[in-house]
Amino acid sequence: MKNYLIELIEKLFKYHSLELNEYEFLIENRNHEATKLLKKYANDLKREFYGNKIFIRGLIEFSNFCKNDCLYCGLRKSNLNCERYRLNKNEILKCADEGYKLGFRTFVLQSGEDNYFTDEILCEIVSALKLNYSDCAVTLSIGERSFKSYKILREAGADRYLLRHETADKNHYEKLHPVEMSFNNRLECLRNLRKLNYQVGCGFMVGSPFQSNKNLAQDLKFIEEFKPEMCGIGPFIPHKDTPFKNFMAGTVELTCYLLSIIRIIHPKILLPATTALGTVDPVGREKGILSGANVVMPNLSPVNVRKKYELYDNKICTGDESAQCIKCLSGRMQNIGHEIITDRGDFKN
């Protein structure tokens, strides 16, 4: 079995592809030797295309209102304990202005699925960002919208779009979401974004409720076939005001193992070391970088709202994940042999 595991890793490194049952075997039978070899190959590939560069994205969480009721999320509409807020256009631009001065050249606008933000309002914001910061990329992470909406936002200047697929298995998807949400629609949204020539990001939670190793293998196969420009994965962390409050959190160990596999599947991918990693483990993001990740997303949101954007319990919102502490973050990355750079950090075609 040990030799077969190493054979699979060698095959993955050579072909950037495995069969579904092989991915499942790789996950199910992981050990120290496999982890070490995957990490080596992942970092070899990362250095080949990106050197030791770490790209930074300025995260602006501009609304925590959400029309959805996902069973895992602290922003779910049924959570009456969530203190809601919205940032207006001027507040968002102020965040971007501060970020630009700090060296950020990508802004990520993230929110719940908030119907207040119509296409017209969002296009005004995106257009203003592109006008004020013409050398910057604008990434949207605002959920499921129509093809028409995605098209209008693309024409307004949006460059990238992050939409986690959450799981590549329909039955698992339905265990995580209310009945009115559709697995097929989520995948259709990702296909529409690709048609409109966005740089597209997908992703999933590691260790989410009811998730099997086969589900994770399906996620890896989906990433292999869809070939996203970005992929955000992080450990599931329960929130006290959701139906999943008593479930166990996902682990840093498995998340990092999967980060290495994803880097090998898709060597040029932009792969964040997420805030969730840093929440579960004080050096979780460093572990993510050393496993093949090459993006970090410090928070540019106003300090008084950061705690309110609580997707899960105990989300870190002061300290080195703050954009204002870019020197601290830069020092942490230097300590593990990497360098934060001022760059849009586009996907390498």
Coordinates of C-alpha atoms in Angstrom, one line a residue:
M1 CA 0.0 0.0 0.0
K2 CA 2.9 2.3 0.9
N3 CA 4.5 1.9 -2.5
Y4 CA 1.2 2.3 -4.3
L5 CA 0.6 5.6 -2.4
I6 CA 4.0 7.0 -3.6
E7 CA 3.3 5.7 -7.1
L8 CA 0.1 7.7 -7.2
I9 CA 1.9 10.8 -6.1
E10 CA 4.5 10.3 -8.8
K11 CA 1.7 9.8 -11.4
L12 CA 0.0 12.9 -10.2
F13 CA 3.2 15.0 -10.5
K14 CA 3.8 13.6 -14.0
Y15 CA 0.2 13.9 -15.5
H16 CA -1.5 16.4 -13.1
S17 CA -4.4 14.0 -13.1
L18 CA -5.7 10.9 -11.3
E19 CA -8.9 8.8 -11.4
L20 CA -11.5 9.5 -8.8
N21 CA -10.8 6.4 -6.9
E22 CA -7.1 7.2 -6.9
Y23 CA -7.7 10.7 -5.4
E24 CA -9.9 9.0 -2.7
F25 CA -7.0 6.5 -2.0
L26 CA -4.6 9.4 -1.7
I27 CA -6.7 11.1 0.9
E28 CA -7.7 8.0 2.8
N29 CA -4.2 6.6 3.2
R30 CA -2.3 9.8 3.7
N31 CA 0.8 9.5 6.0
H32 CA 3.9 11.5 6.8
E33 CA 5.9 10.3 3.9
A34 CA 3.1 11.1 1.4
T35 CA 2.6 14.6 2.9
K36 CA 6.3 15.4 2.7
L37 CA 6.5 14.3 -0.9
L38 CA 3.3 16.2 -2.0
K39 CA 4.6 19.3 -0.3
K40 CA 8.0 19.0 -2.1
Y41 CA 6.4 18.6 -5.5
A42 CA 3.8 21.4 -4.8
N43 CA 6.6 23.8 -3.8
D44 CA 8.8 22.8 -6.8
L45 CA 5.9 23.7 -9.1
K46 CA 5.0 26.9 -7.3
R47 CA 8.6 28.1 -7.5
E48 CA 8.8 27.2 -11.2
F49 CA 5.9 29.6 -12.0
Y50 CA 5.9 32.2 -9.2
G51 CA 9.2 32.0 -7.5
N52 CA 8.9 32.8 -3.8
K53 CA 6.3 35.5 -4.4
I54 CA 3.2 35.9 -2.3
F55 CA 0.4 38.0 -3.7
I56 CA -1.7 40.1 -1.4
R57 CA -5.4 40.9 -1.9
G58 CA -7.2 43.6 0.0
L59 CA -10.4 42.1 1.3
I60 CA -13.3 44.5 1.7
E61 CA -16.3 42.8 3.3
F62 CA -18.9 45.4 2.4
S63 CA -22.2 43.7 3.6
N64 CA -23.2 40.9 5.9
F65 CA -26.8 40.8 4.8
C66 CA -27.7 37.6 3.1
K67 CA -30.9 36.2 1.5
N68 CA -29.7 32.6 1.9
D69 CA -30.0 30.3 4.8
C70 CA -26.9 28.0 4.4
L71 CA -26.7 25.7 7.3
Y72 CA -23.0 26.3 8.1
C73 CA -22.8 30.1 7.7
G74 CA -23.0 32.7 10.5
L75 CA -24.4 35.3 8.0
R76 CA -27.5 33.1 7.2
K77 CA -30.7 35.0 7.2
S78 CA -32.2 33.1 10.1
N79 CA -29.4 34.2 12.4
L80 CA -31.1 37.0 14.4
N81 CA -27.9 37.5 16.5
C82 CA -26.0 38.7 13.5
E83 CA -25.5 42.5 13.7
R84 CA -26.1 43.6 10.1
Y85 CA -24.2 46.3 8.3
R86 CA -23.6 47.7 4.8
L87 CA -20.8 49.9 3.5
N88 CA -21.8 52.6 0.9
K89 CA -19.8 53.4 -2.2
N90 CA -17.7 56.1 -0.4
E91 CA -16.8 53.9 2.5
I92 CA -15.7 51.1 0.0
L93 CA -13.6 53.6 -1.9
K94 CA -12.0 54.9 1.3
C95 CA -11.0 51.3 2.1
A96 CA -9.5 50.9 -1.3
D97 CA -7.7 54.2 -1.0
E98 CA -6.0 53.1 2.2
G99 CA -5.2 49.8 0.7
Y100 CA -3.6 51.3 -2.4
K101 CA -1.3 53.4 -0.2
L102 CA -0.4 50.2 1.7
G103 CA 0.6 48.5 -1.6
F104 CA -2.5 46.5 -2.6
R105 CA -3.1 46.1 -6.3
T106 CA -6.1 43.8 -6.1
F107 CA -9.3 44.5 -4.2
V108 CA -11.7 41.7 -3.3
L109 CA -15.3 42.9 -2.7
Q110 CA -17.1 40.3 -0.7
S111 CA -20.6 40.2 0.8
G112 CA -23.5 37.9 1.5
E113 CA -26.1 37.7 -1.2
D114 CA -27.6 41.1 -0.4
N115 CA -30.4 42.2 -2.7
Y116 CA -29.9 45.8 -1.8
F117 CA -26.8 45.8 -4.0
T118 CA -28.4 45.9 -7.5
D119 CA -26.4 45.7 -10.7
E120 CA -26.6 49.5 -11.0
I121 CA -25.1 50.1 -7.5
L122 CA -22.4 47.5 -7.9
C123 CA -21.5 48.8 -11.4
E124 CA -21.0 52.3 -10.0
I125 CA -18.7 50.9 -7.3
V126 CA -16.7 48.7 -9.7
S127 CA -16.4 51.5 -12.3
A128 CA -15.2 54.0 -9.6
L129 CA -12.5 51.5 -8.4
K130 CA -11.3 51.0 -11.9
L131 CA -11.3 54.7 -12.6
N132 CA -9.4 55.6 -9.4
Y133 CA -7.0 52.6 -9.5
S134 CA -6.5 51.7 -13.2
D135 CA -3.5 49.5 -12.4
C136 CA -5.5 47.4 -10.0
A137 CA -7.7 44.2 -10.4
V138 CA -11.2 44.1 -8.9
T139 CA -12.4 40.7 -7.7
L140 CA -16.0 40.1 -6.7
S141 CA -17.2 37.5 -4.3
I142 CA -21.0 38.2 -4.0
G143 CA -22.6 34.8 -4.8
E144 CA -25.0 33.5 -7.4
R145 CA -26.3 36.0 -9.9
S146 CA -27.8 35.9 -13.4
F147 CA -25.7 35.7 -16.6
K148 CA -26.9 39.2 -17.4
S149 CA -25.7 40.5 -14.0
Y150 CA -22.3 38.9 -14.4
K151 CA -22.0 40.3 -17.9
I152 CA -22.9 43.9 -16.8
L153 CA -20.4 43.7 -13.9
R154 CA -17.7 42.3 -16.2
E155 CA -18.3 45.2 -18.6
A156 CA -18.1 47.7 -15.7
G157 CA -14.5 46.4 -15.1
A158 CA -14.7 43.4 -12.7
D159 CA -11.7 41.2 -13.5
R160 CA -12.2 38.1 -11.3
Y161 CA -15.0 36.3 -9.5
L162 CA -14.8 34.0 -6.5
L163 CA -17.7 31.6 -6.1
R164 CA -17.0 28.5 -4.0
H165 CA -18.7 25.4 -5.4
E166 CA -18.8 24.2 -1.8
T167 CA -18.9 20.5 -2.9
A168 CA -18.9 18.7 -6.2
D169 CA -21.4 16.2 -5.0
K170 CA -25.1 17.1 -5.4
N171 CA -26.3 15.0 -2.4
H172 CA -23.7 16.5 -0.1
Y173 CA -24.6 20.0 -1.4
E174 CA -28.2 19.5 -0.4
K175 CA -27.1 18.5 3.1
L176 CA -25.3 21.9 3.5
H177 CA -28.0 24.2 1.9
P178 CA -31.7 24.9 2.2
V179 CA -34.0 23.3 -0.4
E180 CA -34.4 26.5 -2.4
M181 CA -30.7 26.5 -3.3
S182 CA -29.7 24.5 -6.3
F183 CA -26.4 22.6 -6.9
N184 CA -27.0 22.8 -10.6
N185 CA -27.5 26.5 -10.5
R186 CA -24.2 26.9 -8.6
L187 CA -22.3 25.0 -11.3
E188 CA -24.2 27.0 -14.0
C189 CA -23.0 30.2 -12.4
L190 CA -19.4 29.0 -12.5
R191 CA -19.8 28.1 -16.2
N192 CA -21.3 31.5 -17.0
L193 CA -18.4 33.3 -15.3
R194 CA -16.0 31.3 -17.4
K195 CA -18.0 32.2 -20.6
L196 CA -17.7 35.9 -19.7
N197 CA -13.9 35.6 -19.5
Y198 CA -13.6 36.3 -15.8
Q199 CA -10.6 34.8 -13.9
V200 CA -12.7 32.4 -12.0
G201 CA -12.2 31.0 -8.5
C202 CA -14.0 28.1 -6.9
G203 CA -13.4 26.2 -3.6
F204 CA -14.8 24.2 -0.7
M205 CA -14.7 23.7 3.0
V206 CA -12.5 20.9 4.4
G207 CA -14.2 18.7 7.0
S208 CA -17.7 20.1 6.4
P209 CA -20.6 18.1 7.9
F210 CA -21.3 14.8 6.2
Q211 CA -18.3 15.1 4.0
S212 CA -16.6 11.9 3.0
N213 CA -13.2 11.2 1.4
K214 CA -15.1 10.4 -1.8
N215 CA -16.6 13.9 -1.7
L216 CA -13.2 15.4 -1.3
A217 CA -12.0 13.3 -4.2
Q218 CA -14.9 14.6 -6.3
D219 CA -13.8 18.1 -5.4
L220 CA -10.3 17.4 -6.6
K221 CA -11.6 15.9 -9.9
F222 CA -13.8 18.9 -10.4
I223 CA -10.8 21.3 -10.0
E224 CA -8.8 19.1 -12.4
E225 CA -11.6 19.3 -15.0
F226 CA -12.9 22.9 -14.5
K227 CA -9.4 24.4 -14.3
P228 CA -10.2 27.5 -12.2
E229 CA -7.7 30.3 -12.1
M230 CA -8.1 30.4 -8.3
C231 CA -9.2 28.0 -5.6
G232 CA -10.0 28.9 -2.0
I233 CA -10.2 26.1 0.5
G234 CA -10.1 26.2 4.3
P235 CA -11.2 24.1 7.2
F236 CA -14.8 24.1 8.1
I237 CA -15.3 26.0 11.4
P238 CA -18.7 25.8 13.1
H239 CA -20.7 28.9 14.1
K240 CA -22.7 28.9 17.3
D241 CA -25.8 30.3 15.7
T242 CA -26.2 27.7 13.0
P243 CA -27.6 24.2 12.8
F244 CA -24.1 22.9 12.5
K245 CA -22.9 24.5 15.8
N246 CA -22.0 21.1 17.4
F247 CA -20.0 19.7 14.5
M248 CA -16.2 19.3 14.6
A249 CA -14.0 21.7 12.8
G250 CA -11.9 20.6 9.9
T251 CA -8.2 20.2 10.3
V252 CA -5.2 22.2 9.2
E253 CA -3.4 19.0 8.4
L254 CA -5.9 17.8 5.8
T255 CA -6.4 21.3 4.4
C256 CA -2.6 21.6 3.7
Y257 CA -2.5 18.1 2.3
L258 CA -5.2 19.1 -0.2
L259 CA -3.5 22.4 -1.0
S260 CA -0.4 20.5 -2.1
I261 CA -2.5 18.2 -4.3
I262 CA -4.4 21.1 -5.9
R263 CA -1.1 22.9 -6.7
I264 CA 0.2 19.7 -8.4
I265 CA -3.1 19.3 -10.3
H266 CA -3.0 22.8 -11.6
P267 CA 0.5 24.2 -11.2
K268 CA -0.3 27.8 -12.2
I269 CA -3.3 28.2 -9.9
L270 CA -3.6 31.1 -7.5
L271 CA -4.1 29.4 -4.1
P272 CA -4.9 31.4 -1.0
A273 CA -3.8 30.5 2.5
T274 CA -7.1 31.5 4.0
T275 CA -8.2 33.3 7.2
A276 CA -9.8 30.1 8.3
L277 CA -6.4 28.4 8.4
G278 CA -5.1 31.2 10.6
T279 CA -8.2 30.9 12.8
V280 CA -7.7 27.2 13.5
D281 CA -3.9 27.5 14.0
P282 CA -1.9 30.6 14.8
V283 CA 0.6 29.7 12.1
G284 CA -2.0 28.1 9.8
R285 CA -1.3 30.5 7.0
E286 CA 2.4 29.8 7.1
K287 CA 1.6 26.1 6.9
G288 CA -0.6 26.8 3.9
I289 CA 2.1 28.7 2.1
L290 CA 4.6 26.0 2.8
S291 CA 2.1 23.5 1.3
G292 CA 1.8 25.3 -2.0
A293 CA -0.4 28.4 -1.4
N294 CA 0.8 31.7 -2.8
V295 CA -1.9 34.3 -1.9
V296 CA -3.0 35.9 1.3
M297 CA -6.0 38.2 1.7
P298 CA -5.5 40.8 4.6
N299 CA -8.7 42.6 5.7
L300 CA -9.2 46.2 4.5
S301 CA -12.7 46.5 5.9
P302 CA -13.3 49.2 8.5
V303 CA -12.2 48.0 11.9
N304 CA -15.6 48.5 13.5
V305 CA -17.3 46.0 11.1
R306 CA -14.7 43.3 10.9
K307 CA -16.1 41.2 13.8
K308 CA -19.6 41.5 12.3
Y309 CA -18.6 39.6 9.2
E310 CA -18.6 36.4 11.1
L311 CA -19.0 33.4 8.8
Y312 CA -17.7 31.1 11.6
D313 CA -16.9 31.4 15.3
N314 CA -13.7 33.2 16.5
K315 CA -12.7 34.5 13.1
I316 CA -9.5 36.5 13.5
C317 CA -10.1 40.2 12.8
T318 CA -7.3 42.1 14.6
G319 CA -3.6 41.5 14.2
D320 CA -1.5 40.2 11.3
E321 CA -4.6 39.4 9.1
S322 CA -5.3 43.2 9.1
A323 CA -4.2 45.1 6.0
Q324 CA -2.8 47.8 8.3
C325 CA -0.3 45.3 9.7
I326 CA 1.3 44.5 6.3
K327 CA 4.8 44.8 7.8
C328 CA 4.0 42.1 10.3
L329 CA 2.6 39.9 7.6
S330 CA 5.6 40.6 5.4
G331 CA 8.0 39.6 8.2
R332 CA 6.1 36.4 8.8
M333 CA 6.4 35.5 5.1
Q334 CA 10.1 36.3 5.1
N335 CA 10.6 34.0 8.0
I336 CA 9.4 31.1 5.9
G337 CA 11.4 32.1 2.8
H338 CA 8.7 34.0 0.9
E339 CA 8.3 37.6 -0.2
I340 CA 5.1 39.7 -0.3
I341 CA 5.1 41.8 -3.5
T342 CA 3.1 44.8 -4.8
D343 CA 1.5 43.3 -7.9
R344 CA -1.9 42.5 -9.3
G345 CA -0.8 38.9 -9.2
D346 CA -2.7 37.7 -12.3
F347 CA -3.0 34.0 -13.2
K348 CA -0.1 33.0 -15.5
N349 CA -1.6 31.8 -18.9

